[in-house]
Tab-separated table of C-alpha atoms in Angstrom:
chain	number	residue	atom	x	y	z
A	150	MET	CA	216.148	147.511	112.134
A	151	LYS	CA	217.005	143.827	112.711
A	152	ILE	CA	214.082	142.291	110.622
A	153	ILE	CA	213.467	138.205	109.983
A	154	ILE	CA	210.938	137.486	107.036
A	155	LEU	CA	209.593	133.889	107.088
A	156	GLY	CA	208.723	132.779	103.409
A	157	ALA	CA	210.459	133.791	100.209
A	158	GLY	CA	207.255	134.009	97.825
A	159	GLN	CA	205.649	136.936	96.224
A	160	VAL	CA	205.144	138.991	99.395
A	161	GLY	CA	208.071	138.008	101.363
A	162	GLY	CA	210.464	138.634	98.345
A	163	THR	CA	208.874	142.069	97.692
A	164	LEU	CA	208.910	143.112	101.184
A	165	ALA	CA	212.654	142.017	101.432
A	166	GLU	CA	213.257	143.996	98.201
A	167	HIS	CA	211.518	147.157	99.772
A	168	LEU	CA	213.361	146.963	103.207
A	169	ALA	CA	216.862	146.095	102.000
A	170	SER	CA	217.080	149.181	100.001
A	171	GLU	CA	216.467	151.265	103.503
A	172	GLU	CA	219.451	150.212	105.120
A	173	ASN	CA	217.861	147.354	107.227
A	174	ASP	CA	219.254	143.898	108.327
A	175	ILE	CA	217.207	141.604	106.734
A	176	THR	CA	217.097	137.661	106.856
A	177	VAL	CA	215.011	135.675	104.661
A	178	VAL	CA	213.839	132.168	105.807
A	179	ASP	CA	212.365	129.504	103.227
A	180	ILE	CA	212.846	125.700	102.024
A	181	ASP	CA	213.357	126.703	98.774
A	182	THR	CA	217.034	126.904	98.162
A	183	LYS	CA	216.707	128.217	94.312
A	184	ARG	CA	214.500	131.067	95.422
A	185	LEU	CA	216.550	131.982	98.118
A	186	ARG	CA	219.740	132.110	96.079
A	187	GLU	CA	217.765	134.235	93.476
A	188	LEU	CA	216.973	136.714	96.207
A	189	HIS	CA	220.380	136.576	97.519
A	190	ASN	CA	222.044	137.374	94.413
A	191	ARG	CA	219.815	140.489	93.704
A	192	LEU	CA	219.537	142.065	97.223
A	193	ASP	CA	221.929	142.718	100.123
A	194	ILE	CA	220.485	140.382	102.780
A	195	ARG	CA	220.969	136.982	104.462
A	196	THR	CA	219.360	133.829	103.788
A	197	VAL	CA	218.677	130.737	105.807
A	198	VAL	CA	217.258	127.494	104.223
A	199	GLY	CA	214.864	125.536	106.677
A	200	THR	CA	211.396	125.497	107.954
A	201	ALA	CA	210.336	128.716	109.219
A	202	SER	CA	208.670	127.537	112.626
A	203	TYR	CA	211.858	125.375	114.106
A	204	PRO	CA	213.453	126.936	116.818
A	205	MET	CA	216.726	126.173	115.687
A	206	VAL	CA	216.152	127.787	112.241
A	207	LEU	CA	214.805	130.836	113.770
A	208	ARG	CA	218.122	131.049	116.031
A	209	GLN	CA	220.177	130.669	112.996
A	210	ALA	CA	218.163	133.371	111.213
A	211	GLY	CA	219.169	135.729	114.302
A	212	GLY	CA	216.044	135.487	116.420
A	213	GLU	CA	217.972	136.220	119.703
A	214	ASP	CA	218.395	139.711	118.668
A	215	ALA	CA	215.808	140.379	116.019
A	216	ASP	CA	213.527	143.634	116.261
A	217	MET	CA	210.984	142.385	114.297
A	218	LEU	CA	209.676	138.844	112.791
A	219	ILE	CA	207.225	138.895	109.785
A	220	ALA	CA	205.789	135.536	108.778
A	221	VAL	CA	204.539	135.269	105.438
A	222	THR	CA	204.749	131.811	104.440
A	223	ASN	CA	201.913	129.938	102.466
A	224	SER	CA	201.130	128.132	105.678
A	225	ASP	CA	198.956	129.871	108.517
A	226	GLU	CA	199.724	127.165	111.021
A	227	VAL	CA	203.516	127.546	110.089
A	228	ASN	CA	203.259	131.426	110.454
A	229	MET	CA	201.409	131.347	113.926
A	230	ILE	CA	203.858	128.614	115.246
A	231	ALA	CA	206.791	130.854	114.208
A	232	CYS	CA	205.269	133.664	116.143
A	233	GLN	CA	204.776	131.589	119.204
A	234	VAL	CA	208.242	130.279	119.311
A	235	ALA	CA	209.719	133.658	118.812
A	236	HIS	CA	207.964	134.839	121.779
A	237	THR	CA	208.848	132.126	124.097
A	238	LEU	CA	212.315	131.633	123.238
A	239	PHE	CA	213.668	134.978	121.971
A	240	ARG	CA	210.738	137.436	123.137
A	241	THR	CA	211.087	139.199	119.955
A	242	PRO	CA	209.320	142.595	120.291
A	243	THR	CA	207.010	142.785	117.186
A	244	LYS	CA	205.452	139.617	115.409
A	245	ILE	CA	203.306	139.910	112.416
A	246	ALA	CA	201.673	137.087	110.726
A	247	ARG	CA	200.087	136.226	107.405
A	248	VAL	CA	196.907	134.403	108.174
A	249	ARG	CA	194.378	133.394	105.615
A	250	ALA	CA	191.709	130.996	106.916
A	251	THR	CA	188.482	132.840	108.004
A	252	ALA	CA	188.061	130.005	110.688
A	253	TYR	CA	191.169	131.560	112.594
A	254	LEU	CA	190.486	134.971	112.096
A	255	THR	CA	186.860	135.084	113.189
A	256	ARG	CA	187.678	133.617	116.692
A	257	LYS	CA	187.731	136.350	119.572
A	258	GLY	CA	190.776	136.094	121.694
A	259	LEU	CA	192.965	133.768	119.830
A	260	PHE	CA	195.611	135.950	118.913
A	261	SER	CA	196.764	137.615	121.989
A	262	HIS	CA	199.812	137.206	124.381
A	263	ASP	CA	198.036	134.650	126.465
A	264	ALA	CA	197.378	132.681	123.727
A	265	ILE	CA	199.040	133.044	120.132
A	266	PRO	CA	201.127	136.110	120.583
A	267	VAL	CA	200.709	137.828	117.091
A	268	ASP	CA	201.004	141.574	117.373
A	269	VAL	CA	199.709	142.173	114.094
A	270	LEU	CA	197.564	140.257	111.556
A	271	ILE	CA	197.777	140.730	108.139
A	272	SER	CA	194.955	138.966	105.529
A	273	PRO	CA	196.080	139.568	101.889
A	274	GLU	CA	192.515	138.601	100.593
A	275	GLN	CA	190.622	141.026	102.895
A	276	VAL	CA	192.936	143.957	101.953
A	277	VAL	CA	192.607	143.035	98.238
A	278	THR	CA	188.901	142.714	98.557
A	279	ASP	CA	188.795	146.207	100.118
A	280	HIS	CA	191.201	147.681	97.624
A	281	ILE	CA	188.744	146.300	94.669
A	282	ARG	CA	185.617	147.703	96.629
A	283	ARG	CA	186.777	151.257	96.714
A	284	LEU	CA	187.646	150.922	93.191
A	285	ILE	CA	184.015	149.930	92.308
A	286	GLU	CA	182.763	152.764	94.773
A	287	TYR	CA	184.804	155.400	92.568
A	288	PRO	CA	184.094	154.346	88.980
A	289	GLY	CA	187.282	155.697	86.824
A	290	ALA	CA	189.618	155.756	89.972
A	291	LEU	CA	192.886	153.925	89.431
A	292	GLN	CA	193.823	153.789	93.062
A	293	VAL	CA	191.715	154.844	96.357
A	294	LEU	CA	193.570	154.837	99.474
A	295	ASP	CA	191.859	155.840	102.909
A	296	PHE	CA	193.588	157.712	105.836
A	297	ALA	CA	192.267	158.553	109.407
A	298	GLY	CA	189.773	156.326	109.367
A	299	SER	CA	188.444	156.994	105.644
A	300	LEU	CA	188.049	160.877	106.534
A	301	ALA	CA	190.328	161.707	103.861
A	302	GLN	CA	191.196	159.879	100.588
A	303	LEU	CA	193.976	159.886	98.132
A	304	VAL	CA	192.759	159.151	94.559
A	305	ALA	CA	194.626	158.436	91.397
A	306	VAL	CA	192.868	159.142	88.195
A	307	LYS	CA	193.824	159.654	84.385
A	308	ALA	CA	193.207	162.804	82.956
A	309	TYR	CA	191.029	162.300	79.732
A	310	TYR	CA	190.823	164.939	76.744
A	311	GLY	CA	187.670	166.657	77.676
A	312	GLY	CA	187.889	167.197	81.540
A	313	PRO	CA	187.173	170.757	82.570
A	314	LEU	CA	190.652	170.784	84.053
A	315	VAL	CA	192.884	169.331	81.174
A	316	GLY	CA	194.970	171.889	79.725
A	317	GLN	CA	194.529	174.212	82.852
A	318	GLU	CA	196.971	175.340	85.430
A	319	LEU	CA	196.266	173.466	89.048
A	320	GLY	CA	195.551	177.083	90.605
A	321	PHE	CA	192.401	177.123	88.170
A	322	LEU	CA	191.045	174.259	90.296
A	323	ARG	CA	190.622	176.308	93.379
A	324	ARG	CA	188.786	179.080	91.618
A	325	HIS	CA	186.527	176.680	89.567
A	326	MET	CA	185.635	174.957	92.621
A	327	PRO	CA	185.379	177.418	95.231
A	328	ASN	CA	183.521	175.330	97.676
A	329	VAL	CA	185.450	172.002	97.200
A	330	ASP	CA	188.968	172.035	98.916
A	331	THR	CA	191.699	169.593	97.566
A	332	ARG	CA	195.243	169.249	96.838
A	333	VAL	CA	197.139	167.606	94.104
A	334	ALA	CA	199.863	165.602	95.790
A	335	ALA	CA	201.759	164.444	92.432
A	336	ILE	CA	201.295	164.027	88.847
A	337	TYR	CA	202.729	161.071	86.882
A	338	ARG	CA	203.404	161.961	83.177
A	339	ARG	CA	205.081	159.468	81.025
A	340	ASN	CA	205.909	157.450	83.945
A	341	ARG	CA	207.913	160.231	85.326
A	342	ALA	CA	206.734	162.000	88.627
A	343	LEU	CA	206.166	165.934	88.748
A	344	ILE	CA	205.561	167.667	91.908
A	345	PRO	CA	202.805	169.997	91.405
A	346	HIS	CA	202.759	173.656	91.637
A	347	GLY	CA	199.901	176.210	91.175
A	348	ASP	CA	201.299	177.006	87.462
A	349	THR	CA	201.669	173.061	86.606
A	350	VAL	CA	199.276	172.674	83.668
A	351	ILE	CA	197.356	169.282	83.551
A	352	GLU	CA	197.813	167.344	80.333
A	353	ALA	CA	195.558	164.447	79.043
A	354	ASP	CA	197.010	161.145	79.884
A	355	ASP	CA	198.312	162.317	83.056
A	356	GLU	CA	197.934	160.341	86.096
A	357	VAL	CA	196.817	162.653	88.745
A	358	PHE	CA	196.976	161.743	92.600
A	359	PHE	CA	194.571	164.094	94.707
A	360	ILE	CA	193.712	164.168	98.249
A	361	ALA	CA	190.484	165.446	99.632
A	362	ALA	CA	187.810	164.790	102.191
A	363	ARG	CA	185.701	161.725	101.498
A	364	LYS	CA	182.811	163.779	100.746
A	365	ASP	CA	184.342	165.651	98.136
A	366	ILE	CA	186.011	162.931	95.994
A	367	ARG	CA	183.201	162.714	93.250
A	368	ALA	CA	183.185	166.360	92.703
A	369	VAL	CA	187.121	166.616	92.153
A	370	MET	CA	187.150	163.537	89.877
A	371	SER	CA	184.474	165.073	87.522
A	372	GLU	CA	186.847	167.822	86.971
A	373	LEU	CA	189.541	165.446	85.718
A	374	ARG	CA	187.451	163.135	83.687
A	375	LYS	CA	184.037	162.526	82.337
A	376	VAL	CA	182.274	161.063	85.278
A	377	ASP	CA	181.434	157.412	84.686
A	378	ARG	CA	177.956	155.982	85.905
A	379	ASP	CA	177.734	153.978	89.140
A	380	PHE	CA	178.683	150.415	88.498
A	381	ARG	CA	175.533	148.189	88.966
A	382	ARG	CA	176.196	144.971	87.390
A	383	VAL	CA	179.236	143.083	88.124
A	384	ILE	CA	180.602	139.858	86.701
A	385	ILE	CA	183.286	138.202	88.578
A	386	ALA	CA	185.701	135.307	87.138
A	387	GLY	CA	187.008	133.194	89.931
A	388	GLY	CA	185.411	132.057	93.080
A	389	GLY	CA	188.364	131.809	95.312
A	390	ASN	CA	188.644	133.678	98.719
A	391	ILE	CA	188.611	137.227	97.095
A	392	GLY	CA	186.048	136.352	94.568
A	393	GLU	CA	183.632	135.117	97.570
A	394	ARG	CA	184.738	138.043	99.738
A	395	LEU	CA	184.025	140.708	97.159
A	396	ALA	CA	180.617	139.069	95.980
A	397	GLU	CA	179.531	139.051	99.726
A	398	THR	CA	180.489	142.472	100.173
A	399	LEU	CA	178.808	143.760	96.881
A	400	GLU	CA	175.735	141.439	96.613
A	401	HIS	CA	173.275	143.790	98.197
A	402	SER	CA	173.926	146.866	96.501
A	403	HIS	CA	174.748	145.378	93.070
A	404	GLN	CA	173.728	142.785	90.501
A	405	VAL	CA	176.485	140.215	91.058
A	406	LYS	CA	177.480	137.102	88.998
A	407	ILE	CA	180.324	134.910	89.645
A	408	ILE	CA	182.133	132.417	87.287
A	409	GLU	CA	183.717	129.408	88.781
A	410	HIS	CA	185.055	126.210	86.912
A	411	GLU	CA	185.058	123.599	89.554
A	412	LEU	CA	181.590	122.130	90.368
A	413	GLU	CA	182.229	121.666	94.068
A	414	ARG	CA	183.350	125.074	94.606
A	415	CYS	CA	180.304	126.465	92.783
A	416	THR	CA	177.976	124.519	95.311
A	417	VAL	CA	179.915	125.852	98.417
A	418	LEU	CA	179.565	129.456	96.785
A	419	SER	CA	175.643	129.240	96.167
A	420	GLU	CA	174.982	127.772	99.624
A	421	ARG	CA	177.239	130.799	101.296
A	422	LEU	CA	176.123	133.674	98.979
A	423	ASP	CA	172.552	135.173	99.180
A	424	ARG	CA	172.035	137.117	96.186
A	425	THR	CA	174.840	136.143	94.018
A	426	VAL	CA	174.157	134.262	91.089
A	427	VAL	CA	176.804	131.375	90.732
A	428	LEU	CA	177.847	130.258	87.008
A	429	HIS	CA	179.740	126.916	86.529
A	430	GLY	CA	182.036	127.322	83.574
A	431	SER	CA	185.218	128.806	82.333
A	432	ALA	CA	185.797	132.567	82.441
A	433	THR	CA	187.708	132.276	79.299
A	434	SER	CA	184.504	130.939	77.402
A	435	LYS	CA	183.236	133.232	74.562
A	436	ARG	CA	179.866	131.283	74.645
A	437	LEU	CA	179.207	131.562	78.485
A	438	LEU	CA	179.983	135.410	78.636
A	439	LEU	CA	177.779	136.328	75.591
A	440	GLU	CA	175.108	134.222	77.153
A	441	GLU	CA	175.416	136.291	80.391
A	442	ASN	CA	175.095	139.471	78.461
A	443	ILE	CA	178.561	140.463	79.216
A	444	GLU	CA	177.711	143.801	76.706
A	445	ASP	CA	175.550	145.025	79.752
A	446	CYS	CA	178.139	144.400	82.667
A	447	ASP	CA	179.559	147.708	84.053
A	448	ILE	CA	182.767	145.911	85.570
A	449	PHE	CA	184.227	142.459	84.974
A	450	CYS	CA	186.774	141.349	87.805
A	451	ALA	CA	189.078	138.684	86.822
A	452	LEU	CA	190.208	137.295	90.260
A	453	THR	CA	191.230	133.750	89.528
A	454	ASN	CA	194.908	132.422	90.950
A	455	ASP	CA	195.934	132.026	87.236
A	456	ASP	CA	197.320	135.330	85.646
A	457	GLU	CA	196.970	134.045	82.279
A	458	VAL	CA	193.408	133.547	82.516
A	459	ASN	CA	192.814	136.630	84.272
A	460	ILE	CA	194.486	138.763	81.288
A	461	MET	CA	192.766	136.658	78.545
A	462	SER	CA	189.327	136.520	80.145
A	463	SER	CA	189.820	140.288	80.686
A	464	MET	CA	190.686	140.948	77.107
A	465	LEU	CA	187.902	138.870	75.985
A	466	ALA	CA	185.267	140.503	78.205
A	467	LYS	CA	186.364	143.936	77.148
A	468	ARG	CA	186.232	143.153	73.423
A	469	LEU	CA	182.781	141.483	74.122
A	470	GLY	CA	181.435	144.952	75.198
A	471	ALA	CA	182.132	145.031	79.097
A	472	LYS	CA	182.202	148.665	80.161
A	473	LYS	CA	185.463	148.067	82.408
A	474	VAL	CA	187.838	145.547	83.312
A	475	LEU	CA	189.962	144.953	86.637
A	476	THR	CA	192.422	142.222	86.628
A	477	LEU	CA	194.328	140.356	89.593
A	478	ILE	CA	198.228	139.883	88.445
A	479	ASN	CA	200.531	138.206	90.914
A	480	ASN	CA	203.420	138.498	88.476
A	481	ALA	CA	204.388	142.022	89.076
A	482	ALA	CA	206.526	142.375	85.848
A	483	TYR	CA	203.001	141.971	83.990
A	484	VAL	CA	201.322	144.676	85.892
A	485	ASP	CA	202.566	147.664	83.887
A	486	LEU	CA	202.638	145.716	80.747
A	487	VAL	CA	198.784	145.395	80.688
A	488	GLN	CA	197.498	148.201	82.495
A	489	GLY	CA	196.007	151.176	80.297
A	490	GLY	CA	195.456	149.040	77.246
A	491	GLU	CA	192.478	146.857	77.001
A	492	ILE	CA	192.876	146.164	80.904
A	493	ASP	CA	191.640	149.325	82.706
A	494	ILE	CA	192.938	148.640	86.247
A	495	ALA	CA	195.378	145.706	87.053
A	496	ILE	CA	195.821	145.017	90.758
A	497	SER	CA	199.093	143.412	92.189
A	498	PRO	CA	198.279	141.667	95.525
A	499	GLN	CA	201.881	142.132	96.810
A	500	GLN	CA	201.799	145.827	96.557
A	501	ALA	CA	198.163	146.224	98.017
A	502	THR	CA	199.441	143.925	101.179
A	503	ILE	CA	203.002	145.569	101.379
A	504	GLY	CA	201.316	148.658	102.888
A	505	GLY	CA	200.061	147.138	105.876
A	506	LEU	CA	203.645	145.665	106.989
A	507	LEU	CA	205.554	148.669	105.870
A	508	THR	CA	203.209	150.524	108.504
A	509	HIS	CA	205.040	148.553	111.111
A	510	VAL	CA	208.668	149.020	109.954
A	511	ARG	CA	208.524	153.047	109.559
A	512	ARG	CA	210.000	154.677	112.515
A	513	GLY	CA	208.130	157.530	114.444
A	514	ASP	CA	204.621	157.563	114.970
A	515	ILE	CA	203.557	156.242	111.285
A	516	VAL	CA	199.837	154.639	111.450
A	517	ASN	CA	199.290	154.081	107.777
A	518	VAL	CA	201.770	153.488	104.670
A	519	HIS	CA	200.595	152.834	101.161
A	520	SER	CA	203.014	151.630	98.510
A	521	LEU	CA	202.244	153.417	94.965
A	522	ARG	CA	203.702	152.744	91.381
A	523	ARG	CA	204.889	149.366	92.311
A	524	GLY	CA	206.974	150.525	95.385
A	525	ALA	CA	208.570	153.634	93.758
A	526	ALA	CA	206.466	156.125	95.966
A	527	GLU	CA	204.713	155.908	99.275
A	528	ALA	CA	201.567	157.650	100.829
A	529	ILE	CA	202.366	157.759	104.527
A	530	GLU	CA	200.108	159.079	107.460
A	531	ALA	CA	202.114	160.137	110.624
A	532	ILE	CA	201.051	161.682	113.900
A	533	ALA	CA	202.750	164.914	114.886
A	534	HIS	CA	203.996	164.925	118.781
A	535	GLY	CA	205.671	167.341	120.908
A	536	ASP	CA	205.814	171.040	120.580
A	537	SER	CA	207.842	173.462	118.672
A	538	ARG	CA	210.953	173.055	120.605
A	539	SER	CA	211.209	169.416	120.531
A	540	SER	CA	209.250	168.757	117.083
A	541	LYS	CA	210.513	169.819	113.555
A	542	VAL	CA	206.847	170.204	112.423
A	543	VAL	CA	204.443	171.086	115.426
A	544	GLY	CA	203.939	174.856	115.639
A	545	ARG	CA	204.881	175.543	112.225
A	546	THR	CA	203.193	176.335	109.030
A	547	ILE	CA	203.377	173.969	106.129
A	548	ASP	CA	205.339	176.550	104.280
A	549	GLU	CA	208.032	176.389	107.337
A	550	ILE	CA	208.514	172.921	107.272
A	551	ASP	CA	211.922	171.443	105.905
A	552	LEU	CA	210.395	168.921	103.727
A	553	PRO	CA	212.812	166.058	102.011
A	554	SER	CA	212.973	167.021	98.211
A	555	GLY	CA	209.977	164.873	96.388
A	556	THR	CA	207.881	165.172	99.531
A	557	THR	CA	204.428	167.084	99.867
A	558	ILE	CA	202.062	167.396	102.389
A	559	GLY	CA	198.582	166.762	101.080
A	560	ALA	CA	196.333	166.992	103.826
A	561	ILE	CA	196.047	167.258	108.024
A	562	VAL	CA	193.367	165.625	109.651
A	563	ARG	CA	192.573	167.169	113.042
A	564	GLY	CA	189.932	165.171	115.283
A	565	LYS	CA	187.027	164.852	112.452
A	566	GLU	CA	188.110	167.851	110.257
A	567	VAL	CA	190.087	167.240	107.261
A	568	LEU	CA	192.396	170.382	106.533
A	569	ILE	CA	193.797	170.495	103.082
A	570	ALA	CA	197.435	171.490	103.278
A	571	HIS	CA	197.670	175.264	102.196
A	572	ASP	CA	200.961	176.923	103.184
A	573	ASP	CA	199.504	179.036	105.926
A	574	VAL	CA	198.128	175.938	107.875
A	575	VAL	CA	199.847	175.234	111.145
A	576	VAL	CA	200.531	171.707	112.349
A	577	GLU	CA	199.540	170.961	115.974
A	578	SER	CA	200.407	168.091	118.417
A	579	GLY	CA	198.119	164.900	117.542
A	580	ASP	CA	197.566	165.993	113.930
A	581	HIS	CA	197.391	163.445	111.462
A	582	VAL	CA	199.648	164.448	108.769
A	583	ILE	CA	199.232	162.933	105.091
A	584	LEU	CA	202.477	162.928	102.834
A	585	PHE	CA	203.108	161.586	99.587
A	586	VAL	CA	206.471	160.845	98.599
A	587	ILE	CA	207.743	160.362	95.244
A	588	ASP	CA	211.439	159.300	96.223
A	589	LYS	CA	211.615	156.336	98.380
A	590	ARG	CA	215.273	157.126	98.958
A	591	ARG	CA	213.753	160.121	101.311
A	592	ILE	CA	211.693	157.690	103.666
A	593	ARG	CA	214.184	157.888	106.429
A	594	ASP	CA	214.533	161.737	106.188
A	595	VAL	CA	210.556	161.819	106.492
A	596	GLU	CA	210.739	159.498	109.683
A	597	ARG	CA	213.071	161.819	111.424
A	598	LEU	CA	210.833	164.663	110.675
A	599	PHE	CA	208.221	163.158	112.795
A	600	GLN	CA	210.526	162.028	115.642
A	601	VAL	CA	210.413	163.787	118.775
A	602	GLY	CA	213.722	165.181	120.150
A	603	LEU	CA	214.462	165.776	123.830
A	604	THR	CA	215.365	169.378	122.772
A	605	PHE	CA	215.282	170.767	119.318
A	606	PHE	CA	216.919	173.931	118.225
């Protein structure tokens, strides 16, 4: 595909990295020459210096024959105008824009072909807020991903000493829990991926990705680790967009406090939020944290714009007795460094956002893509079409499907029913098939698997 990415910031750069490695023709546009040079030296891409919404700049970037425009600059207005220009001048087939301001997002009818022609809206703050909310819903999970309208979920947990399944073969899980159907899609042991089989033994500290119907998730988690009690008391550091949205989501079911260092912003937050206690001060103040009984806090969420403040306030909160700490980290290089020590969960906003963008780049009928393990692996939801003659998956049992190496099918969602992928399950047309791909180089093969041919012998 010929793709133009507007904006070479964190999301634009990460996206270019993902897509360039998949044989796409990528052009990145930005006003920052230094940043573009750095990307150009590292990746096999074209770069254009200029303002992303200018017609001349878009033409120079190859707008006339681009398949897709992805506008992820820091300005909502530039992103929207760029989509308008690409539609009017070049009739670009797919236009994706990152829009942050709720003032735009809440206006009905604003984004349509008759108004501002944006095909897909991405709101990073909302994506990250939803991601954190799911983690708070399942204490002990490292990642929780929704598929088929939340009917099925893929959850990552760390196996602990003393968990009933630790030291046992995976086949034991089915005998031990005959009423709960689940499948382990992948195991990461000391940062290396293992494709699980019935005789694979789970070890302590393994990162286990399993898939199950939403109603069964808690039961399976309890087999891999001691169950954490539900989070009730939440302290949020940082009253920016993400902090505010999270507080709004949680305040009617949890006790929420939010710490914000700007007095004006505190006033705004106290007017907008109903039950949240808004505190003016620094999240790295030991005195403030002790005054607010940090030792009784179930989860401390550091969500400021500053990585260092997030890391330091999280480490301080943990030392002062917070049960769990969750930290937002923009610099992807830091994420692996800090997670698993004093910091329980480190979240990269780029990785959370990128899945939504990749969904629209994938070929075949792909409705969901989640980027995992800093982009090394992907979980994909694809819809099977055709019949046994035109499709490589329809009418076949899972055992008969020729899956690329490093790929497992975790579950199939048929209507409202979640079918865990055992070897004898037959794929039907219209099924949502959830796959786990541990080797990103195999993505193209997975896409081909779900493309319908005119005839297939």
